[in-house]
Coordinates of C-alpha atoms in Angstrom, one line a residue:
X6 CA 58.8 182.0 85.9
X7 CA 56.8 178.9 86.9
X8 CA 54.2 177.0 85.0
X9 CA 50.9 178.9 84.7
X10 CA 48.1 176.8 86.5
X11 CA 45.0 176.2 84.4
X12 CA 42.1 178.4 85.7
X13 CA 39.6 175.5 85.5
X14 CA 41.9 173.4 87.7
X15 CA 42.0 176.2 90.2
X16 CA 38.3 176.5 90.3
X17 CA 38.0 172.7 90.8
X18 CA 40.5 172.7 93.6
X19 CA 38.3 175.1 95.5
X20 CA 34.9 173.6 94.9
X21 CA 34.8 171.4 98.0
X22 CA 35.9 174.2 100.3
X23 CA 33.6 176.7 98.7
X24 CA 30.6 174.4 98.9
X25 CA 31.3 173.8 102.6
X26 CA 31.6 177.5 103.2
X27 CA 28.4 178.3 101.4
X28 CA 26.5 175.5 103.1
X29 CA 27.8 176.6 106.5
X30 CA 26.8 180.2 105.7
X31 CA 23.3 179.0 104.8
X32 CA 22.9 177.1 107.9
X33 CA 24.2 180.0 109.9
X34 CA 21.7 182.1 108.3
X35 CA 18.9 180.0 109.7
X36 CA 19.8 178.3 113.0
X37 CA 21.2 181.3 115.0
X38 CA 18.5 183.6 113.6
X39 CA 15.9 181.4 115.1
X40 CA 17.7 181.2 118.4
X41 CA 18.1 185.0 118.5
X42 CA 14.6 185.8 117.5
X43 CA 13.5 186.8 121.0
X44 CA 16.3 189.3 121.5
X45 CA 16.2 192.9 120.6
X46 CA 17.5 192.6 117.0
X47 CA 17.3 195.3 114.4
X48 CA 18.3 195.0 110.8
X49 CA 19.8 198.3 109.7
X50 CA 21.5 200.0 106.8
X51 CA 24.7 201.9 107.6
X52 CA 26.5 204.4 105.3
X53 CA 30.1 203.3 105.0
X54 CA 33.0 205.0 103.3
X55 CA 31.8 207.1 100.4
X56 CA 28.2 206.3 101.3
X57 CA 28.3 202.7 100.4
X58 CA 25.5 200.8 102.2
X59 CA 26.5 198.2 104.7
X60 CA 23.9 195.7 105.9
X61 CA 24.0 195.2 109.6
X62 CA 22.3 193.6 112.6
X63 CA 22.1 195.3 116.0
X64 CA 21.4 193.6 119.3
X65 CA 21.0 195.5 122.5
X66 CA 20.9 194.1 126.0
X67 CA 17.3 193.2 127.3
X68 CA 15.8 196.0 129.2
X69 CA 18.0 198.7 127.6
X70 CA 15.9 201.9 127.8
X71 CA 18.4 204.7 127.1
X72 CA 19.1 205.5 130.7
X73 CA 22.5 203.9 130.6
X74 CA 25.4 203.1 128.3
X75 CA 26.8 199.6 127.4
X76 CA 30.1 198.5 126.0
X77 CA 30.1 198.1 122.3
X78 CA 31.4 195.1 120.3
X79 CA 31.6 195.4 116.5
X80 CA 31.8 192.2 114.4
X81 CA 32.8 192.4 110.7
X82 CA 31.8 189.3 108.7
X83 CA 34.2 186.6 107.4
X84 CA 35.1 186.5 103.6
X85 CA 31.9 185.3 101.8
X86 CA 29.6 185.1 104.8
X87 CA 26.4 187.2 105.3
X88 CA 25.8 189.4 108.3
X89 CA 23.8 186.7 110.1
X90 CA 27.0 184.9 110.7
X91 CA 27.5 186.0 114.3
X92 CA 24.0 186.1 115.6
X93 CA 24.4 183.2 118.1
X94 CA 27.4 184.8 119.7
X95 CA 26.0 188.2 119.4
X96 CA 23.0 187.1 121.4
X97 CA 25.2 185.7 124.1
X98 CA 27.2 188.9 124.2
X99 CA 24.1 191.0 124.4
X100 CA 22.8 188.8 127.2
X101 CA 26.1 189.7 129.0
X102 CA 25.4 193.4 128.6
X103 CA 27.0 194.4 125.4
X104 CA 25.6 196.4 122.4
X105 CA 26.6 194.2 119.5
X106 CA 26.7 195.3 115.9
X107 CA 27.5 192.8 113.2
X108 CA 27.9 194.1 109.7
X109 CA 28.4 192.6 106.2
X110 CA 31.7 193.9 104.7
X111 CA 31.5 195.8 101.5
X112 CA 31.4 193.8 98.3
X113 CA 29.7 190.7 99.7
X114 CA 26.1 189.7 99.7
X115 CA 23.6 192.6 100.2
X116 CA 26.2 195.2 101.2
X117 CA 27.2 197.6 98.4
X118 CA 30.5 198.3 96.8
X119 CA 33.2 196.1 95.7
X120 CA 35.6 193.8 97.6
X121 CA 38.5 195.9 99.0
X122 CA 40.4 192.9 100.5
X123 CA 40.8 194.6 103.9
X124 CA 42.0 197.8 102.1
X125 CA 41.5 201.4 103.2
X126 CA 37.9 201.4 102.4
X127 CA 37.2 198.5 104.7
X128 CA 39.1 200.2 107.4
X129 CA 37.2 203.4 107.0
X130 CA 33.9 201.4 106.9
X131 CA 34.7 200.0 110.4
X132 CA 35.0 203.6 111.8
X133 CA 31.8 204.7 110.1
X134 CA 30.1 201.7 111.8
X135 CA 31.4 202.8 115.2
X136 CA 30.1 206.3 114.5
X137 CA 26.7 204.9 113.7
X138 CA 26.5 202.8 116.7
X139 CA 27.4 205.6 119.0
X140 CA 24.8 207.8 117.4
X141 CA 21.9 205.3 117.3
X142 CA 22.4 202.8 120.1
X143 CA 23.2 203.0 123.9
X144 CA 26.8 202.3 123.2
X145 CA 29.5 203.6 125.5
X146 CA 32.2 205.5 123.5
X147 CA 34.8 204.8 126.1
X148 CA 34.4 200.9 125.9
X149 CA 34.6 199.7 122.3
X150 CA 35.8 196.3 121.1
X151 CA 36.0 194.6 117.7
X152 CA 36.2 190.9 116.9
X153 CA 35.8 188.5 114.0
X154 CA 36.7 185.4 112.3
X155 CA 39.1 185.3 109.3
X156 CA 38.5 188.4 107.2
X157 CA 36.6 189.9 110.1
X158 CA 39.6 189.3 112.3
X159 CA 42.0 191.1 109.9
X160 CA 39.7 194.0 109.5
X161 CA 39.3 194.2 113.2
X162 CA 43.0 194.6 113.8
X163 CA 43.5 197.1 110.9
X164 CA 40.5 199.1 112.2
X165 CA 41.9 199.2 115.8
X166 CA 45.2 200.4 114.5
X167 CA 43.6 203.3 112.7
X168 CA 40.9 204.1 115.2
X169 CA 42.1 204.6 118.8
X170 CA 38.5 204.3 120.1
X171 CA 38.8 200.5 119.8
X172 CA 40.2 199.3 123.0
X173 CA 40.2 195.6 122.6
X174 CA 40.3 193.1 119.7
X175 CA 39.7 189.4 119.4
X176 CA 41.4 188.2 116.1
X177 CA 40.1 184.7 115.4
X178 CA 41.9 182.9 112.6
X179 CA 43.1 186.2 111.3
X180 CA 46.4 187.4 109.9
X181 CA 49.3 189.7 110.9
X182 CA 51.1 189.7 107.6
X183 CA 49.0 189.0 104.5
X184 CA 51.9 188.4 102.2
X185 CA 53.6 186.0 104.5
X186 CA 50.3 184.1 104.7
X187 CA 49.7 183.4 101.0
X188 CA 53.2 184.0 99.6
X189 CA 55.5 182.7 102.3
X190 CA 58.9 181.5 101.1
X191 CA 58.3 183.6 98.0
X192 CA 55.9 180.8 96.9
X193 CA 52.2 181.2 95.9
X194 CA 49.9 179.2 98.2
X195 CA 47.8 178.0 95.2
X196 CA 45.0 176.2 96.9
X197 CA 44.5 178.9 99.6
X198 CA 44.3 181.7 96.9
X199 CA 42.0 179.6 94.7
X200 CA 39.5 179.2 97.7
X201 CA 39.6 182.9 98.5
X202 CA 39.2 183.8 94.8
X203 CA 36.4 181.4 94.1
X204 CA 34.4 182.4 97.3
X205 CA 34.8 186.1 96.4
X206 CA 33.6 185.4 92.9
X207 CA 30.5 183.4 94.0
X208 CA 29.4 185.5 96.9
X209 CA 30.7 189.0 96.2
X210 CA 31.8 191.6 93.6
X211 CA 35.6 191.7 93.0
X212 CA 37.1 195.0 92.3
X213 CA 39.2 195.5 89.2
X214 CA 42.3 195.9 91.4
X215 CA 41.7 192.6 93.3
X216 CA 41.1 190.8 90.0
X217 CA 44.3 192.2 88.6
X218 CA 46.2 191.1 91.8
X219 CA 44.8 187.6 91.7
X220 CA 45.6 187.2 88.0
X221 CA 49.3 188.4 88.5
X222 CA 49.6 186.0 91.5
X223 CA 48.4 183.0 89.5
X224 CA 50.5 183.8 86.5
X225 CA 53.7 184.1 88.5
X226 CA 54.3 187.5 87.0
X227 CA 57.6 188.7 88.5
X228 CA 57.3 192.1 87.0
X229 CA 54.2 192.5 89.3
X230 CA 55.8 191.1 92.4
X231 CA 56.7 194.3 94.1
X232 CA 53.2 195.7 93.4
X233 CA 51.7 192.5 94.9
X234 CA 53.8 192.9 98.0
X235 CA 53.0 196.5 98.4
X236 CA 49.3 195.7 98.0
X237 CA 49.6 193.1 100.8
X238 CA 51.7 195.3 103.1
X239 CA 48.9 197.9 103.0
X240 CA 46.5 195.2 104.2
X241 CA 48.7 193.7 106.9
X242 CA 48.2 194.7 110.6
X243 CA 52.0 194.3 111.0
X244 CA 52.6 197.4 109.0
X245 CA 50.6 199.4 111.6
X246 CA 51.8 197.7 114.7
X247 CA 53.3 200.9 116.2
X248 CA 49.8 202.3 116.1
X249 CA 48.3 199.4 118.0
X250 CA 51.1 199.8 120.6
X251 CA 50.5 203.5 120.8
X252 CA 46.8 203.0 121.2
X253 CA 47.3 200.4 124.0
X254 CA 44.9 198.1 122.2
X255 CA 44.4 194.8 124.0
X256 CA 44.9 192.1 121.4
X257 CA 43.8 188.4 121.6
X258 CA 44.9 186.2 118.7
X259 CA 43.6 182.7 118.2
X260 CA 44.5 180.4 115.4
X261 CA 45.1 176.8 114.3
X262 CA 48.4 174.9 113.7
X263 CA 47.2 173.6 110.4
X264 CA 45.6 176.9 109.1
X265 CA 46.1 176.6 105.3
X266 CA 44.8 180.1 104.6
X267 CA 46.8 182.0 107.2
X268 CA 49.6 179.6 108.6
X269 CA 50.6 180.5 112.2
X270 CA 54.1 181.8 111.7
X271 CA 53.1 185.3 110.5
X272 CA 50.6 185.7 113.4
X273 CA 53.2 184.5 115.9
X274 CA 55.7 187.1 114.5
X275 CA 53.1 189.8 114.8
X276 CA 52.2 188.7 118.4
X277 CA 55.9 188.8 119.5
X278 CA 56.3 192.4 118.3
X279 CA 53.2 193.6 120.2
X280 CA 54.0 195.5 123.4
X281 CA 50.6 196.1 124.9
X282 CA 48.1 193.6 126.5
X283 CA 48.1 190.5 124.4
X284 CA 47.3 186.8 124.4
X285 CA 48.1 184.1 121.8
X286 CA 46.1 180.8 121.5
X287 CA 47.0 178.0 119.1
X288 CA 44.9 174.9 118.7
X289 CA 44.7 171.8 116.3
X290 CA 42.7 172.3 113.2
X291 CA 42.5 174.4 109.9
X292 CA 41.3 177.8 109.1
X293 CA 38.4 178.9 111.4
X294 CA 37.6 175.3 112.3
X295 CA 38.3 175.7 116.0
X296 CA 35.7 178.6 116.4
X297 CA 33.2 177.4 113.9
X298 CA 31.0 175.3 116.4
X299 CA 30.6 178.6 118.4
X300 CA 28.9 180.2 115.5
X301 CA 26.1 177.7 116.0
X302 CA 25.9 178.6 119.7
X303 CA 27.7 175.4 120.8
X304 CA 30.0 176.0 123.9
X305 CA 33.4 176.8 122.5
X306 CA 36.7 177.6 124.2
X307 CA 37.6 180.3 121.5
X308 CA 34.5 182.2 122.0
X309 CA 34.6 181.8 125.8
X310 CA 37.9 183.3 125.9
X311 CA 36.8 186.1 123.5
X312 CA 34.1 187.0 126.0
X313 CA 36.5 186.8 128.9
X314 CA 38.9 189.1 127.1
X315 CA 36.2 191.7 126.4
X316 CA 34.8 191.4 129.9
X317 CA 38.2 192.3 131.3
X318 CA 39.4 195.0 128.9
X319 CA 36.0 196.6 128.2
X320 CA 34.1 196.0 131.4
X321 CA 37.0 195.8 133.9
X322 CA 35.9 192.4 135.2
X323 CA 38.6 190.7 137.3
X324 CA 38.3 187.3 135.7
X325 CA 42.1 186.5 135.8
X326 CA 42.6 186.4 132.1
X327 CA 45.3 189.0 132.4
X328 CA 47.2 186.9 135.0
X329 CA 47.2 183.7 133.0
X330 CA 50.1 182.7 130.9
X331 CA 49.6 184.7 127.8
X332 CA 50.6 182.0 125.3
X333 CA 48.1 179.0 125.4
X334 CA 48.8 176.0 123.2
X335 CA 47.1 172.7 122.6
X336 CA 49.2 169.9 121.2
X337 CA 48.0 168.1 118.1
X338 CA 48.7 164.8 119.9
X339 CA 47.1 165.4 123.4
X340 CA 44.3 167.2 125.1
X341 CA 44.6 170.1 127.5
X342 CA 46.3 173.4 127.4
X343 CA 50.0 174.4 127.9
X344 CA 50.8 177.8 129.2
X345 CA 53.9 179.8 128.5
X346 CA 55.1 183.3 129.5
X347 CA 56.2 184.1 125.8
X348 CA 56.8 182.4 122.5
X349 CA 60.5 181.9 122.9
X350 CA 59.7 179.7 126.0
X351 CA 57.6 177.3 123.9
X352 CA 60.6 175.5 122.3
X353 CA 62.9 175.8 125.3
X354 CA 65.6 173.5 123.7
X355 CA 66.6 172.6 120.2
X356 CA 67.9 169.4 118.6
X357 CA 69.9 169.6 115.5
X358 CA 69.5 166.7 113.0
X359 CA 72.5 166.6 110.6
X360 CA 71.7 166.6 106.9
X361 CA 75.0 164.9 105.9
X362 CA 76.3 164.1 102.4
X363 CA 75.5 165.4 99.0
X364 CA 72.1 164.6 97.4
X365 CA 70.7 165.5 94.0
X366 CA 67.1 165.3 93.2
X367 CA 65.2 165.9 89.9
X368 CA 62.2 168.3 89.7
X369 CA 58.7 168.5 88.2
X370 CA 57.3 165.3 89.8
X371 CA 55.5 165.0 93.0
X372 CA 57.3 162.4 95.2
X373 CA 54.3 161.6 97.3
X374 CA 55.5 163.7 100.3
X375 CA 52.8 166.5 100.4
X376 CA 51.4 169.1 102.8
X377 CA 47.9 167.7 102.3
X378 CA 44.7 169.3 100.9
X379 CA 43.4 172.6 101.9
X380 CA 41.0 172.2 104.9
X381 CA 40.5 168.5 104.5
X382 CA 43.8 167.3 105.8
X383 CA 44.1 169.6 108.9
X384 CA 40.4 168.9 109.8
X385 CA 41.2 165.2 109.8
X386 CA 44.2 165.9 112.0
X387 CA 42.0 168.0 114.4
X388 CA 39.1 165.5 114.6
X389 CA 40.9 162.1 114.3
X390 CA 44.5 163.0 114.7
X391 CA 45.2 161.7 111.2
X392 CA 47.7 164.0 109.5
X393 CA 49.0 163.5 105.9
X394 CA 51.1 160.3 105.7
X395 CA 53.8 159.0 103.4
X396 CA 55.8 155.7 103.4
X397 CA 59.3 157.1 103.9
X398 CA 61.2 153.9 102.7
X399 CA 59.1 153.9 99.5
X400 CA 59.6 157.6 98.6
X401 CA 61.6 157.7 95.2
X402 CA 65.0 159.2 95.9
X403 CA 65.1 160.3 92.3
X404 CA 62.6 163.1 93.2
X405 CA 63.0 163.3 97.0
X406 CA 65.9 163.9 99.4
X407 CA 65.5 162.1 102.7
X408 CA 67.4 162.3 106.0
X409 CA 66.4 160.6 109.2
X410 CA 67.3 161.0 112.9
X411 CA 68.2 158.1 115.3
X412 CA 65.2 156.4 117.1
X413 CA 64.3 158.3 120.2
X414 CA 64.3 156.3 123.5
X415 CA 61.7 158.7 125.0
X416 CA 58.8 160.8 123.6
X417 CA 59.8 164.1 122.0
X418 CA 57.4 167.0 122.4
X419 CA 58.0 169.2 119.3
X420 CA 56.9 172.7 120.1
X421 CA 57.5 175.8 118.0
X422 CA 59.2 176.5 114.7
X423 CA 61.6 174.0 113.1
X424 CA 64.3 175.6 110.9
X425 CA 66.1 174.1 107.9
X426 CA 69.6 175.2 107.0
X427 CA 71.4 173.8 104.0
X428 CA 73.5 174.6 100.9
X429 CA 71.7 174.4 97.6
X430 CA 73.2 174.3 94.1
X431 CA 70.6 174.6 91.3
X432 CA 71.0 173.9 87.6
X433 CA 68.6 176.8 86.7
X434 CA 68.1 180.3 88.0
X435 CA 64.7 179.7 89.5
X436 CA 63.3 176.8 91.4
X437 CA 60.9 175.6 94.2
X438 CA 61.4 173.0 96.9
X439 CA 59.1 172.0 99.8
X440 CA 60.6 170.7 103.0
X441 CA 58.6 168.2 105.1
X442 CA 59.2 167.0 108.7
X443 CA 57.8 163.5 109.4
X444 CA 57.3 161.5 112.5
X445 CA 58.3 158.0 111.3
X446 CA 57.0 154.8 113.0
X447 CA 58.7 151.3 113.2
X448 CA 57.2 150.3 109.9
X449 CA 58.4 153.4 108.1
X450 CA 55.0 155.2 107.9
X451 CA 55.6 158.9 108.3
X452 CA 53.0 161.3 109.7
X453 CA 53.4 164.9 108.8
X454 CA 54.7 167.1 111.6
X455 CA 55.2 170.3 109.6
X456 CA 56.3 171.6 106.2
X457 CA 57.0 174.8 104.2
X458 CA 57.7 175.9 100.6
X459 CA 60.7 177.8 99.3
X460 CA 61.1 179.5 95.9
X461 CA 64.2 181.2 94.5
X462 CA 64.8 183.5 91.5
X463 CA 67.8 185.1 89.9
X464 CA 70.4 182.5 91.1
X465 CA 73.5 181.6 89.0
X466 CA 73.1 178.0 87.7
X467 CA 75.8 175.8 89.2
X468 CA 76.7 178.2 92.0
X469 CA 75.9 177.1 95.6
X470 CA 74.1 179.3 98.1
X471 CA 72.9 179.0 101.6
X472 CA 69.3 178.4 102.2
X473 CA 67.4 179.0 105.5
X474 CA 63.7 178.1 105.8
X475 CA 61.3 178.2 108.8
X476 CA 58.8 175.4 108.7
X477 CA 55.2 176.1 109.8
X478 CA 55.0 176.2 113.7
X479 CA 53.4 173.3 115.4
X480 CA 52.9 171.3 118.5
X481 CA 53.2 167.6 118.1
X482 CA 54.4 164.6 120.2
X483 CA 56.7 162.1 118.6
X484 CA 56.3 158.7 120.5
X485 CA 59.3 156.8 121.9
X486 CA 60.8 154.4 119.4
X487 CA 60.0 156.7 116.5
X488 CA 62.4 159.0 114.6
X489 CA 62.1 162.2 112.7
X490 CA 62.7 162.5 108.9
X491 CA 63.2 165.5 106.8
X492 CA 62.0 165.1 103.2
X493 CA 62.6 167.6 100.5
X494 CA 61.0 167.5 97.1
X495 CA 59.8 170.0 94.5
X496 CA 56.1 169.6 93.8
X497 CA 53.1 169.9 96.3
X498 CA 49.5 170.6 95.1
X499 CA 49.2 173.2 97.8
X500 CA 51.6 175.5 95.9
X501 CA 52.8 176.8 92.5
X502 CA 56.1 175.5 91.7
X503 CA 58.7 177.4 89.6
X504 CA 61.1 174.5 88.5
X505 CA 62.0 174.7 84.7
X506 CA 61.5 171.3 83.0
X507 CA 64.5 169.0 83.7
X508 CA 65.9 171.1 86.5
X509 CA 67.9 169.5 89.3
X510 CA 68.6 170.6 92.9
X511 CA 71.8 169.5 94.7
X512 CA 71.9 169.7 98.6
X513 CA 75.3 169.5 100.3
X514 CA 76.8 169.9 103.8
X515 CA 80.1 171.7 103.5
X516 CA 82.5 171.1 106.5
X517 CA 82.6 175.0 107.1
X518 CA 78.9 175.3 107.0
X519 CA 77.1 171.9 107.9
X520 CA 73.4 171.4 106.9
X521 CA 70.8 170.6 109.6
X522 CA 67.2 170.9 110.6
X523 CA 66.8 172.4 114.0
X524 CA 63.8 171.0 115.9
X525 CA 62.3 172.9 118.9
X526 CA 61.5 170.7 121.9
X527 CA 59.5 171.4 125.0
X528 CA 61.6 171.4 128.2
X529 CA 61.0 168.1 129.9

């Protein structure tokens, strides 16, 4: 069991992100509404699952007189946002000939019910919304799409898996696997959960079930672990992937390398397993920051591609999106898109950096090597290309293990998922470590390339075991003359740590099973 974080500290951690979310929501409630005031907008109440009232906006194409049908796009709102969130984009879609219905998900703002966290009630609500649209608007039952940001993205994928009427989905900053998003490496993503919890408390009405899950999550209650995992699996599109494939749903997934709520690995794994029409886009930034300008009506690549996706798969427009390379990436270091036929082609070659020798570190103290701060760090990386930094020579070796590559004669384009393999011997049965990969310049300043946490329980103290960890996927260019460094420590403010007081971790590299970090590189 790890230490229990103080609830007040959790709330404080989330204040900045929550304030930004609510301010953005307030602004979105004004600016797009004014822009869309000349369109055919109706504010309606829709009976969701069990009769729960869902507040919604409906926009129909100009001149719609009931003599023809139009493709329908349904937009569930993001976590904590009101139903006016999508008005700017909804107006653009309506101008392009779509019936657009945006609704406030249950439990938030003026909609009724309690927060179901993308559970069965949310999925049923989406189908009831489609039913209502077909009965009360000139929507075409043969051409239905769903799209959304964050929470709305996850609900859209889940709804499409359960309702074969949904032919196309645009999942923007969503998730494929909820547990692998906030509990990857068997480690609680503390700041991410605190943001979601606090926003839900401020803007919505949490159910008893969700409060219990959050409480067990924070308290590191291992007796509840399987219950939490089962709860998350029920809310993960990956659990219903066979249904999406059977339905032939066309799925667009767009996300950010630095997403601190839904890191990219789980979405990539979900994308790889899809067999129907699909497209994956990854850009610099944090959760929903790439598509946020589009919510204000600003021209935006994410929303442009969303409209192109819907145009092709709902209207049959031959715009070429189906012939483009389906994996589209933007490096954190350069502008422009890189296209690939599939994910495995992204990191075409791999370099193994040996992690030689035996190193012991002490736990419970932050060495200074961290993944950053939720939202803030990845936004700085997106806007100014300033990732979290650490002085590698000054990191205290008492609390941090450090290995470095040789200097590179040419620039190295890191693309994909770095993997750590090592042998770990703990002094206690539980523990947590965080692996960080840095780009180190001539003066020893390291810029964070990627990182990931790892937690173990039930190990025999003093007995070594093999450890394999995937770092968060990324696209980053290491300049010539720099080197890569792997830093492993045990405390990071982003995560809950499970190291008993005074515990030590020893990393070794047996001759029969050498330790290394495998770095994926773009083919030159």
